[in-house]
């Protein structure tokens, strides 16, 4: 099932992942104790009261929030920072295609920087990774 409700008092015996299209809620008077485990939200939804009660046991997979990149100019310093929601640390990579010549992606900060050396439009896929999951997005950069 894609929807779950906790009835009674439950303690996790292992990590629980709430994937895309799935949700978890608490019934009135019920409780969920994570113990030494995590509730990993990877595209699904977790009831806000439940998330608050679990505190640091709730971990979120990255969700890239950068929708587009500003254009660059050949021979001019370019800087743009990729952004993602999720539990840190998040690392970045170009997983398909490539950045325009002269630009690099800092895997730790998500910053694309450098000086474009050719007038080109590049389409590439960036991936945000963490211990709790990953997300990818295709972006286009024009110089």
mmCIF file of N, CA and C in Angstrom, residues 4-143:
data_model
loop_
_atom_site.group_PDB
_atom_site.id
_atom_site.type_symbol
_atom_site.label_atom_id
_atom_site.label_comp_id
_atom_site.label_asym_id
_atom_site.label_seq_id
_atom_site.Cartn_x
_atom_site.Cartn_y
_atom_site.Cartn_z
ATOM 1 N N UNK A 4 0.301 4.582 4.901
ATOM 2 C CA UNK A 4 0.447 3.836 6.141
ATOM 3 C C UNK A 4 -0.019 4.667 7.310
ATOM 4 N N UNK A 5 -0.655 4.009 8.259
ATOM 5 C CA UNK A 5 -1.078 4.662 9.493
ATOM 6 C C UNK A 5 -0.574 3.840 10.650
ATOM 7 N N UNK A 6 0.033 4.507 11.620
ATOM 8 C CA UNK A 6 0.511 3.833 12.817
ATOM 9 C C UNK A 6 -0.627 3.827 13.835
ATOM 10 N N UNK A 7 -0.992 2.626 14.294
ATOM 11 C CA UNK A 7 -1.994 2.450 15.345
ATOM 12 C C UNK A 7 -1.280 1.874 16.556
ATOM 13 N N UNK A 8 -1.513 2.417 17.722
ATOM 14 C CA UNK A 8 -0.854 1.909 18.929
ATOM 15 C C UNK A 8 0.543 2.475 19.066
ATOM 16 N N UNK A 9 1.368 1.797 19.850
ATOM 17 C CA UNK A 9 2.735 2.239 20.111
ATOM 18 C C UNK A 9 3.696 1.306 19.391
ATOM 19 N N UNK A 10 4.468 1.866 18.456
ATOM 20 C CA UNK A 10 5.336 1.075 17.592
ATOM 21 C C UNK A 10 6.770 1.564 17.729
ATOM 22 N N UNK A 11 7.729 0.615 17.771
ATOM 23 C CA UNK A 11 9.153 0.926 17.749
ATOM 24 C C UNK A 11 9.744 0.284 16.510
ATOM 25 N N UNK A 12 10.481 1.054 15.728
ATOM 26 C CA UNK A 12 11.083 0.524 14.503
ATOM 27 C C UNK A 12 12.136 -0.522 14.820
ATOM 28 N N UNK A 13 12.164 -1.568 14.002
ATOM 29 C CA UNK A 13 13.179 -2.617 14.122
ATOM 30 C C UNK A 13 14.272 -2.444 13.069
ATOM 31 N N UNK A 14 14.028 -1.555 12.104
ATOM 32 C CA UNK A 14 14.998 -1.221 11.063
ATOM 33 C C UNK A 14 14.609 0.130 10.480
ATOM 34 N N UNK A 15 15.473 0.685 9.628
ATOM 35 C CA UNK A 15 15.140 1.950 8.975
ATOM 36 C C UNK A 15 13.860 1.781 8.158
ATOM 37 N N UNK A 16 13.076 2.839 8.096
ATOM 38 C CA UNK A 16 11.834 2.845 7.335
ATOM 39 C C UNK A 16 11.954 3.894 6.245
ATOM 40 N N UNK A 17 11.744 3.500 4.976
ATOM 41 C CA UNK A 17 11.817 4.446 3.865
ATOM 42 C C UNK A 17 10.420 4.739 3.351
ATOM 43 N N UNK A 18 10.140 6.031 3.173
ATOM 44 C CA UNK A 18 8.869 6.485 2.619
ATOM 45 C C UNK A 18 9.185 7.032 1.231
ATOM 46 N N UNK A 19 8.869 6.233 0.216
ATOM 47 C CA UNK A 19 9.229 6.556 -1.155
ATOM 48 C C UNK A 19 8.191 7.406 -1.864
ATOM 49 N N UNK A 20 8.490 7.704 -3.120
ATOM 50 C CA UNK A 20 7.626 8.513 -3.986
ATOM 51 C C UNK A 20 6.200 7.978 -3.959
ATOM 52 N N UNK A 21 5.240 8.871 -3.687
ATOM 53 C CA UNK A 21 3.830 8.485 -3.690
ATOM 54 C C UNK A 21 3.360 7.796 -2.423
ATOM 55 N N UNK A 22 4.233 7.614 -1.454
ATOM 56 C CA UNK A 22 3.874 6.956 -0.194
ATOM 57 C C UNK A 22 3.712 7.992 0.914
ATOM 58 N N UNK A 23 2.918 7.664 1.947
ATOM 59 C CA UNK A 23 2.757 8.571 3.081
ATOM 60 C C UNK A 23 2.621 7.762 4.364
ATOM 61 N N UNK A 24 2.953 8.405 5.475
ATOM 62 C CA UNK A 24 2.836 7.777 6.790
ATOM 63 C C UNK A 24 2.234 8.794 7.748
ATOM 64 N N UNK A 25 1.208 8.378 8.485
ATOM 65 C CA UNK A 25 0.550 9.239 9.467
ATOM 66 C C UNK A 25 0.383 8.480 10.779
ATOM 67 N N UNK A 26 0.067 9.218 11.825
ATOM 68 C CA UNK A 26 -0.224 8.639 13.142
ATOM 69 C C UNK A 26 -1.714 8.722 13.406
ATOM 70 N N UNK A 27 -2.286 7.638 13.927
ATOM 71 C CA UNK A 27 -3.661 7.656 14.384
ATOM 72 C C UNK A 27 -3.671 8.329 15.753
ATOM 73 N N UNK A 28 -4.796 8.934 16.130
ATOM 74 C CA UNK A 28 -4.898 9.587 17.439
ATOM 75 C C UNK A 28 -4.488 8.651 18.568
ATOM 76 N N UNK A 29 -3.608 9.081 19.435
ATOM 77 C CA UNK A 29 -3.159 8.293 20.579
ATOM 78 C C UNK A 29 -2.036 7.323 20.264
ATOM 79 N N UNK A 30 -1.647 7.195 19.007
ATOM 80 C CA UNK A 30 -0.574 6.274 18.626
ATOM 81 C C UNK A 30 0.782 6.970 18.743
ATOM 82 N N UNK A 31 1.854 6.164 18.746
ATOM 83 C CA UNK A 31 3.203 6.730 18.766
ATOM 84 C C UNK A 31 4.131 5.849 17.951
ATOM 85 N N UNK A 32 5.150 6.479 17.406
ATOM 86 C CA UNK A 32 6.189 5.769 16.667
ATOM 87 C C UNK A 32 7.520 6.172 17.269
ATOM 88 N N UNK A 33 8.276 5.191 17.715
ATOM 89 C CA UNK A 33 9.590 5.404 18.285
ATOM 90 C C UNK A 33 10.597 4.858 17.281
ATOM 91 N N UNK A 34 11.526 5.684 16.849
ATOM 92 C CA UNK A 34 12.510 5.246 15.860
ATOM 93 C C UNK A 34 13.572 4.344 16.468
ATOM 94 N N UNK A 35 13.695 4.331 17.789
ATOM 95 C CA UNK A 35 14.768 3.555 18.409
ATOM 96 C C UNK A 35 16.096 4.081 17.907
ATOM 97 N N UNK A 36 16.960 3.193 17.432
ATOM 98 C CA UNK A 36 18.250 3.603 16.859
ATOM 99 C C UNK A 36 18.193 3.631 15.336
ATOM 100 N N UNK A 37 17.004 3.751 14.784
ATOM 101 C CA UNK A 37 16.814 3.700 13.336
ATOM 102 C C UNK A 37 16.344 5.052 12.811
ATOM 103 N N UNK A 38 16.253 5.141 11.491
ATOM 104 C CA UNK A 38 15.834 6.372 10.835
ATOM 105 C C UNK A 38 14.563 6.161 10.024
ATOM 106 N N UNK A 39 13.801 7.230 9.892
ATOM 107 C CA UNK A 39 12.693 7.279 8.948
ATOM 108 C C UNK A 39 13.212 8.138 7.799
ATOM 109 N N UNK A 40 13.391 7.512 6.634
ATOM 110 C CA UNK A 40 13.980 8.184 5.478
ATOM 111 C C UNK A 40 12.867 8.574 4.518
ATOM 112 N N UNK A 41 12.721 9.869 4.297
ATOM 113 C CA UNK A 41 11.698 10.386 3.394
ATOM 114 C C UNK A 41 12.369 10.607 2.037
ATOM 115 N N UNK A 42 12.016 9.751 1.068
ATOM 116 C CA UNK A 42 12.620 9.799 -0.255
ATOM 117 C C UNK A 42 11.523 9.971 -1.299
ATOM 118 N N UNK A 43 10.943 11.182 -1.329
ATOM 119 C CA UNK A 43 9.904 11.492 -2.298
ATOM 120 C C UNK A 43 8.498 11.363 -1.746
ATOM 121 N N UNK A 44 8.326 10.712 -0.594
ATOM 122 C CA UNK A 44 7.013 10.554 0.011
ATOM 123 C C UNK A 44 6.712 11.663 0.998
ATOM 124 N N UNK A 45 5.649 11.478 1.780
ATOM 125 C CA UNK A 45 5.279 12.487 2.773
ATOM 126 C C UNK A 45 5.150 11.851 4.144
ATOM 127 N N UNK A 46 5.556 12.604 5.129
ATOM 128 C CA UNK A 46 5.492 12.189 6.522
ATOM 129 C C UNK A 46 4.664 13.221 7.265
ATOM 130 N N UNK A 47 3.654 12.758 7.996
ATOM 131 C CA UNK A 47 2.804 13.639 8.794
ATOM 132 C C UNK A 47 3.688 14.578 9.621
ATOM 133 N N UNK A 48 3.358 15.879 9.604
ATOM 134 C CA UNK A 48 4.187 16.883 10.284
ATOM 135 C C UNK A 48 4.323 16.613 11.776
ATOM 136 N N UNK A 49 3.240 16.217 12.424
ATOM 137 C CA UNK A 49 3.319 15.917 13.866
ATOM 138 C C UNK A 49 4.240 14.733 14.125
ATOM 139 N N UNK A 50 4.172 13.744 13.247
ATOM 140 C CA UNK A 50 5.054 12.580 13.384
ATOM 141 C C UNK A 50 6.501 12.984 13.153
ATOM 142 N N UNK A 51 6.745 13.786 12.138
ATOM 143 C CA UNK A 51 8.106 14.253 11.866
ATOM 144 C C UNK A 51 8.659 15.016 13.064
ATOM 145 N N UNK A 52 7.846 15.877 13.652
ATOM 146 C CA UNK A 52 8.289 16.645 14.819
ATOM 147 C C UNK A 52 8.586 15.728 15.998
ATOM 148 N N UNK A 53 7.767 14.699 16.205
ATOM 149 C CA UNK A 53 7.978 13.807 17.349
ATOM 150 C C UNK A 53 9.221 12.938 17.172
ATOM 151 N N UNK A 54 9.583 12.630 15.924
ATOM 152 C CA UNK A 54 10.763 11.796 15.667
ATOM 153 C C UNK A 54 12.062 12.593 15.659
ATOM 154 N N UNK A 55 11.969 13.902 15.485
ATOM 155 C CA UNK A 55 13.148 14.778 15.548
ATOM 156 C C UNK A 55 14.241 14.379 14.579
ATOM 157 N N UNK A 56 15.466 14.190 15.104
ATOM 158 C CA UNK A 56 16.639 13.906 14.272
ATOM 159 C C UNK A 56 16.624 12.526 13.639
ATOM 160 N N UNK A 57 15.651 11.696 13.966
ATOM 161 C CA UNK A 57 15.553 10.369 13.347
ATOM 162 C C UNK A 57 14.972 10.443 11.943
ATOM 163 N N UNK A 58 14.411 11.602 11.570
ATOM 164 C CA UNK A 58 13.866 11.775 10.226
ATOM 165 C C UNK A 58 14.973 12.320 9.330
ATOM 166 N N UNK A 59 15.214 11.611 8.232
ATOM 167 C CA UNK A 59 16.229 12.010 7.256
ATOM 168 C C UNK A 59 15.539 12.184 5.907
ATOM 169 N N UNK A 60 16.001 13.168 5.143
ATOM 170 C CA UNK A 60 15.389 13.471 3.856
ATOM 171 C C UNK A 60 16.391 13.262 2.727
ATOM 172 N N UNK A 61 15.965 12.514 1.705
ATOM 173 C CA UNK A 61 16.780 12.370 0.497
ATOM 174 C C UNK A 61 16.831 13.721 -0.205
ATOM 175 N N UNK A 62 17.882 13.991 -0.972
ATOM 176 C CA UNK A 62 17.964 15.278 -1.676
ATOM 177 C C UNK A 62 16.846 15.456 -2.696
ATOM 178 N N UNK A 63 16.386 16.690 -2.802
ATOM 179 C CA UNK A 63 15.471 17.105 -3.857
ATOM 180 C C UNK A 63 16.063 18.370 -4.460
ATOM 181 N N UNK A 64 16.476 18.294 -5.718
ATOM 182 C CA UNK A 64 17.091 19.455 -6.377
ATOM 183 C C UNK A 64 16.033 20.532 -6.572
ATOM 184 N N UNK A 65 16.341 21.754 -6.117
ATOM 185 C CA UNK A 65 15.410 22.877 -6.243
ATOM 186 C C UNK A 65 15.821 23.862 -7.336
ATOM 187 N N UNK A 66 17.039 23.730 -7.857
ATOM 188 C CA UNK A 66 17.474 24.584 -8.958
ATOM 189 C C UNK A 66 16.702 24.177 -10.208
ATOM 190 N N UNK A 67 15.961 25.125 -10.786
ATOM 191 C CA UNK A 67 15.154 24.826 -11.967
ATOM 192 C C UNK A 67 15.870 25.193 -13.266
ATOM 193 N N UNK A 68 16.728 26.205 -13.209
ATOM 194 C CA UNK A 68 17.444 26.644 -14.409
ATOM 195 C C UNK A 68 18.711 27.379 -13.980
ATOM 196 N N UNK A 69 19.587 27.577 -14.944
ATOM 197 C CA UNK A 69 20.847 28.282 -14.696
ATOM 198 C C UNK A 69 20.899 29.558 -15.530
ATOM 199 N N UNK A 70 21.544 30.609 -14.995
ATOM 200 C CA UNK A 70 21.704 31.826 -15.794
ATOM 201 C C UNK A 70 22.687 31.582 -16.944
ATOM 202 N N UNK A 71 22.511 32.312 -18.023
ATOM 203 C CA UNK A 71 23.435 32.227 -19.149
ATOM 204 C C UNK A 71 24.797 32.770 -18.741
ATOM 205 N N UNK A 72 25.826 32.287 -19.409
ATOM 206 C CA UNK A 72 27.181 32.785 -19.204
ATOM 207 C C UNK A 72 27.634 33.576 -20.419
ATOM 208 N N UNK A 73 28.834 34.122 -20.311
ATOM 209 C CA UNK A 73 29.432 34.880 -21.409
ATOM 210 C C UNK A 73 30.855 34.388 -21.606
ATOM 211 N N UNK A 74 31.191 34.077 -22.856
ATOM 212 C CA UNK A 74 32.541 33.606 -23.160
ATOM 213 C C UNK A 74 33.569 34.626 -22.668
ATOM 214 N N UNK A 75 34.607 34.115 -21.962
ATOM 215 C CA UNK A 75 35.689 34.972 -21.481
ATOM 216 C C UNK A 75 35.383 35.715 -20.194
ATOM 217 N N UNK A 76 34.191 35.533 -19.612
ATOM 218 C CA UNK A 76 33.798 36.229 -18.383
ATOM 219 C C UNK A 76 33.558 35.198 -17.281
ATOM 220 N N UNK A 77 34.071 35.487 -16.093
ATOM 221 C CA UNK A 77 33.912 34.577 -14.960
ATOM 222 C C UNK A 77 32.436 34.263 -14.739
ATOM 223 N N UNK A 78 32.137 32.975 -14.563
ATOM 224 C CA UNK A 78 30.762 32.503 -14.349
ATOM 225 C C UNK A 78 30.695 31.792 -13.000
ATOM 226 N N UNK A 79 29.626 32.059 -12.246
ATOM 227 C CA UNK A 79 29.380 31.367 -10.991
ATOM 228 C C UNK A 79 27.880 31.165 -10.814
ATOM 229 N N UNK A 80 27.482 29.953 -10.507
ATOM 230 C CA UNK A 80 26.093 29.642 -10.169
ATOM 231 C C UNK A 80 26.117 28.502 -9.167
ATOM 232 N N UNK A 81 25.229 28.552 -8.189
ATOM 233 C CA UNK A 81 25.210 27.516 -7.160
ATOM 234 C C UNK A 81 23.947 26.674 -7.298
ATOM 235 N N UNK A 82 24.149 25.356 -7.406
ATOM 236 C CA UNK A 82 23.034 24.421 -7.422
ATOM 237 C C UNK A 82 22.491 24.302 -6.015
ATOM 238 N N UNK A 83 21.180 24.110 -5.908
ATOM 239 C CA UNK A 83 20.558 24.005 -4.579
ATOM 240 C C UNK A 83 19.687 22.759 -4.506
ATOM 241 N N UNK A 84 19.654 22.181 -3.298
ATOM 242 C CA UNK A 84 18.809 21.016 -3.043
ATOM 243 C C UNK A 84 18.387 21.024 -1.582
ATOM 244 N N UNK A 85 17.161 20.569 -1.343
ATOM 245 C CA UNK A 85 16.707 20.321 0.017
ATOM 246 C C UNK A 85 17.110 18.896 0.379
ATOM 247 N N UNK A 86 17.252 18.624 1.655
ATOM 248 C CA UNK A 86 17.581 17.272 2.095
ATOM 249 C C UNK A 86 18.550 17.306 3.262
ATOM 250 N N UNK A 87 18.788 16.131 3.819
ATOM 251 C CA UNK A 87 19.689 15.999 4.958
ATOM 252 C C UNK A 87 21.139 16.004 4.469
ATOM 253 N N UNK A 88 21.944 16.902 5.027
ATOM 254 C CA UNK A 88 23.355 17.038 4.664
ATOM 255 C C UNK A 88 24.152 15.871 5.236
ATOM 256 N N UNK A 89 25.302 15.571 4.660
ATOM 257 C CA UNK A 89 25.923 16.266 3.532
ATOM 258 C C UNK A 89 25.366 15.775 2.192
ATOM 259 N N UNK A 90 25.306 16.702 1.251
ATOM 260 C CA UNK A 90 24.883 16.403 -0.117
ATOM 261 C C UNK A 90 26.075 16.664 -1.025
ATOM 262 N N UNK A 91 26.374 15.708 -1.902
ATOM 263 C CA UNK A 91 27.448 15.892 -2.876
ATOM 264 C C UNK A 91 26.841 15.935 -4.272
ATOM 265 N N UNK A 92 27.565 16.583 -5.187
ATOM 266 C CA UNK A 92 27.063 16.859 -6.531
ATOM 267 C C UNK A 92 27.955 16.223 -7.585
ATOM 268 N N UNK A 93 27.333 15.855 -8.702
ATOM 269 C CA UNK A 93 28.092 15.350 -9.846
ATOM 270 C C UNK A 93 27.327 15.647 -11.129
ATOM 271 N N UNK A 94 28.061 15.636 -12.243
ATOM 272 C CA UNK A 94 27.440 15.682 -13.563
ATOM 273 C C UNK A 94 27.338 14.223 -13.983
ATOM 274 N N UNK A 95 26.101 13.721 -14.091
ATOM 275 C CA UNK A 95 25.903 12.294 -14.338
ATOM 276 C C UNK A 95 25.626 11.957 -15.805
ATOM 277 N N UNK A 96 25.368 12.957 -16.622
ATOM 278 C CA UNK A 96 25.192 12.750 -18.065
ATOM 279 C C UNK A 96 25.505 14.060 -18.774
ATOM 280 N N UNK A 97 26.073 13.961 -19.974
ATOM 281 C CA UNK A 97 26.463 15.159 -20.693
ATOM 282 C C UNK A 97 27.688 15.786 -20.041
ATOM 283 N N UNK A 98 27.923 17.052 -20.330
ATOM 284 C CA UNK A 98 29.078 17.729 -19.725
ATOM 285 C C UNK A 98 28.834 19.222 -19.650
ATOM 286 N N UNK A 99 29.538 19.845 -18.709
ATOM 287 C CA UNK A 99 29.509 21.300 -18.581
ATOM 288 C C UNK A 99 30.241 21.917 -19.769
ATOM 289 N N UNK A 100 29.942 23.165 -20.090
ATOM 290 C CA UNK A 100 30.705 23.845 -21.143
ATOM 291 C C UNK A 100 32.190 23.889 -20.782
ATOM 292 N N UNK A 101 33.046 23.866 -21.807
ATOM 293 C CA UNK A 101 34.496 23.957 -21.585
ATOM 294 C C UNK A 101 34.816 25.190 -20.753
ATOM 295 N N UNK A 102 35.694 25.005 -19.774
ATOM 296 C CA UNK A 102 36.113 26.099 -18.902
ATOM 297 C C UNK A 102 35.350 26.153 -17.587
ATOM 298 N N UNK A 103 34.265 25.370 -17.453
ATOM 299 C CA UNK A 103 33.483 25.370 -16.217
ATOM 300 C C UNK A 103 33.663 24.052 -15.464
ATOM 301 N N UNK A 104 33.597 24.140 -14.140
ATOM 302 C CA UNK A 104 33.729 22.972 -13.273
ATOM 303 C C UNK A 104 32.629 22.983 -12.228
ATOM 304 N N UNK A 105 32.307 21.815 -11.709
ATOM 305 C CA UNK A 105 31.334 21.663 -10.627
ATOM 306 C C UNK A 105 32.058 21.234 -9.374
ATOM 307 N N UNK A 106 31.909 22.028 -8.296
ATOM 308 C CA UNK A 106 32.465 21.656 -6.998
ATOM 309 C C UNK A 106 31.531 20.627 -6.375
ATOM 310 N N UNK A 107 32.019 19.413 -6.164
ATOM 311 C CA UNK A 107 31.160 18.320 -5.688
ATOM 312 C C UNK A 107 30.626 18.551 -4.276
ATOM 313 N N UNK A 108 31.313 19.338 -3.481
ATOM 314 C CA UNK A 108 30.892 19.559 -2.097
ATOM 315 C C UNK A 108 29.941 20.739 -1.921
ATOM 316 N N UNK A 109 30.080 21.766 -2.762
ATOM 317 C CA UNK A 109 29.263 22.973 -2.591
ATOM 318 C C UNK A 109 28.154 23.106 -3.636
ATOM 319 N N UNK A 110 28.267 22.371 -4.750
ATOM 320 C CA UNK A 110 27.285 22.509 -5.812
ATOM 321 C C UNK A 110 27.493 23.760 -6.648
ATOM 322 N N UNK A 111 28.664 24.374 -6.534
ATOM 323 C CA UNK A 111 28.930 25.599 -7.290
ATOM 324 C C UNK A 111 29.546 25.268 -8.647
ATOM 325 N N UNK A 112 28.935 25.822 -9.677
ATOM 326 C CA UNK A 112 29.497 25.753 -11.025
ATOM 327 C C UNK A 112 30.255 27.054 -11.232
ATOM 328 N N UNK A 113 31.528 26.947 -11.585
ATOM 329 C CA UNK A 113 32.323 28.166 -11.747
ATOM 330 C C UNK A 113 33.406 27.964 -12.792
ATOM 331 N N UNK A 114 33.952 29.084 -13.237
ATOM 332 C CA UNK A 114 35.022 29.079 -14.214
ATOM 333 C C UNK A 114 34.763 30.138 -15.262
ATOM 334 N N UNK A 115 35.540 30.084 -16.323
ATOM 335 C CA UNK A 115 35.398 31.040 -17.414
ATOM 336 C C UNK A 115 35.103 30.256 -18.690
ATOM 337 N N UNK A 116 33.875 30.402 -19.213
ATOM 338 C CA UNK A 116 33.532 29.683 -20.445
ATOM 339 C C UNK A 116 34.471 30.069 -21.581
ATOM 340 N N UNK A 117 34.925 29.061 -22.349
ATOM 341 C CA UNK A 117 35.906 29.342 -23.406
ATOM 342 C C UNK A 117 35.331 29.260 -24.822
ATOM 343 N N UNK A 118 34.047 28.874 -24.934
ATOM 344 C CA UNK A 118 33.451 28.779 -26.271
ATOM 345 C C UNK A 118 31.962 29.101 -26.198
ATOM 346 N N UNK A 119 31.459 29.667 -27.284
ATOM 347 C CA UNK A 119 30.029 29.964 -27.361
ATOM 348 C C UNK A 119 29.311 28.659 -27.709
ATOM 349 N N UNK A 120 28.565 28.136 -26.734
ATOM 350 C CA UNK A 120 27.928 26.833 -26.895
ATOM 351 C C UNK A 120 26.738 26.736 -25.951
ATOM 352 N N UNK A 121 25.783 25.893 -26.288
ATOM 353 C CA UNK A 121 24.688 25.558 -25.386
ATOM 354 C C UNK A 121 24.892 24.114 -24.960
ATOM 355 N N UNK A 122 25.046 23.881 -23.663
ATOM 356 C CA UNK A 122 25.275 22.532 -23.143
ATOM 357 C C UNK A 122 24.077 22.078 -22.326
ATOM 358 N N UNK A 123 23.642 20.862 -22.575
ATOM 359 C CA UNK A 123 22.599 20.238 -21.769
ATOM 360 C C UNK A 123 23.242 19.068 -21.045
ATOM 361 N N UNK A 124 23.040 18.997 -19.748
ATOM 362 C CA UNK A 124 23.678 17.978 -18.917
ATOM 363 C C UNK A 124 22.754 17.654 -17.750
ATOM 364 N N UNK A 125 23.049 16.559 -17.093
ATOM 365 C CA UNK A 125 22.276 16.137 -15.927
ATOM 366 C C UNK A 125 23.158 16.223 -14.693
ATOM 367 N N UNK A 126 22.651 16.894 -13.651
ATOM 368 C CA UNK A 126 23.346 16.932 -12.374
ATOM 369 C C UNK A 126 22.622 16.000 -11.407
ATOM 370 N N UNK A 127 23.400 15.410 -10.507
ATOM 371 C CA UNK A 127 22.840 14.515 -9.498
ATOM 372 C C UNK A 127 23.296 14.972 -8.124
ATOM 373 N N UNK A 128 22.335 15.064 -7.202
ATOM 374 C CA UNK A 128 22.616 15.367 -5.798
ATOM 375 C C UNK A 128 22.505 14.046 -5.033
ATOM 376 N N UNK A 129 23.558 13.687 -4.314
ATOM 377 C CA UNK A 129 23.606 12.418 -3.573
ATOM 378 C C UNK A 129 23.786 12.663 -2.086
ATOM 379 N N UNK A 130 23.159 11.809 -1.292
ATOM 380 C CA UNK A 130 23.423 11.771 0.147
ATOM 381 C C UNK A 130 23.311 10.322 0.596
ATOM 382 N N UNK A 131 23.567 10.091 1.844
ATOM 383 C CA UNK A 131 23.414 8.759 2.408
ATOM 384 C C UNK A 131 21.983 8.259 2.270
ATOM 385 N N UNK A 132 21.030 9.173 2.132
ATOM 386 C CA UNK A 132 19.609 8.824 2.195
ATOM 387 C C UNK A 132 18.913 8.788 0.836
ATOM 388 N N UNK A 133 19.659 8.988 -0.255
ATOM 389 C CA UNK A 133 19.070 8.917 -1.575
ATOM 390 C C UNK A 133 19.723 9.885 -2.534
ATOM 391 N N UNK A 134 19.088 10.058 -3.694
ATOM 392 C CA UNK A 134 19.636 10.960 -4.705
ATOM 393 C C UNK A 134 18.501 11.539 -5.553
ATOM 394 N N UNK A 135 18.828 12.605 -6.260
ATOM 395 C CA UNK A 135 17.889 13.229 -7.187
ATOM 396 C C UNK A 135 18.702 13.753 -8.359
ATOM 397 N N UNK A 136 18.126 13.702 -9.552
ATOM 398 C CA UNK A 136 18.802 14.189 -10.756
ATOM 399 C C UNK A 136 17.913 15.179 -11.481
ATOM 400 N N UNK A 137 18.567 16.103 -12.198
ATOM 401 C CA UNK A 137 17.817 17.089 -12.985
ATOM 402 C C UNK A 137 18.643 17.462 -14.204
ATOM 403 N N UNK A 138 17.956 17.547 -15.344
ATOM 404 C CA UNK A 138 18.597 18.009 -16.564
ATOM 405 C C UNK A 138 18.555 19.534 -16.590
ATOM 406 N N UNK A 139 19.706 20.130 -16.905
ATOM 407 C CA UNK A 139 19.822 21.585 -16.978
ATOM 408 C C UNK A 139 20.497 21.969 -18.285
ATOM 409 N N UNK A 140 20.296 23.200 -18.695
ATOM 410 C CA UNK A 140 20.919 23.729 -19.897
ATOM 411 C C UNK A 140 21.647 25.019 -19.531
ATOM 412 N N UNK A 141 22.845 25.170 -20.075
ATOM 413 C CA UNK A 141 23.636 26.375 -19.836
ATOM 414 C C UNK A 141 24.108 26.897 -21.192
ATOM 415 N N UNK A 142 23.812 28.161 -21.453
ATOM 416 C CA UNK A 142 24.190 28.788 -22.719
ATOM 417 C C UNK A 142 25.278 29.829 -22.474
ATOM 418 N N UNK A 143 26.331 29.755 -23.265
ATOM 419 C CA UNK A 143 27.432 30.740 -23.200
ATOM 420 C C UNK A 143 27.512 31.468 -24.511
#
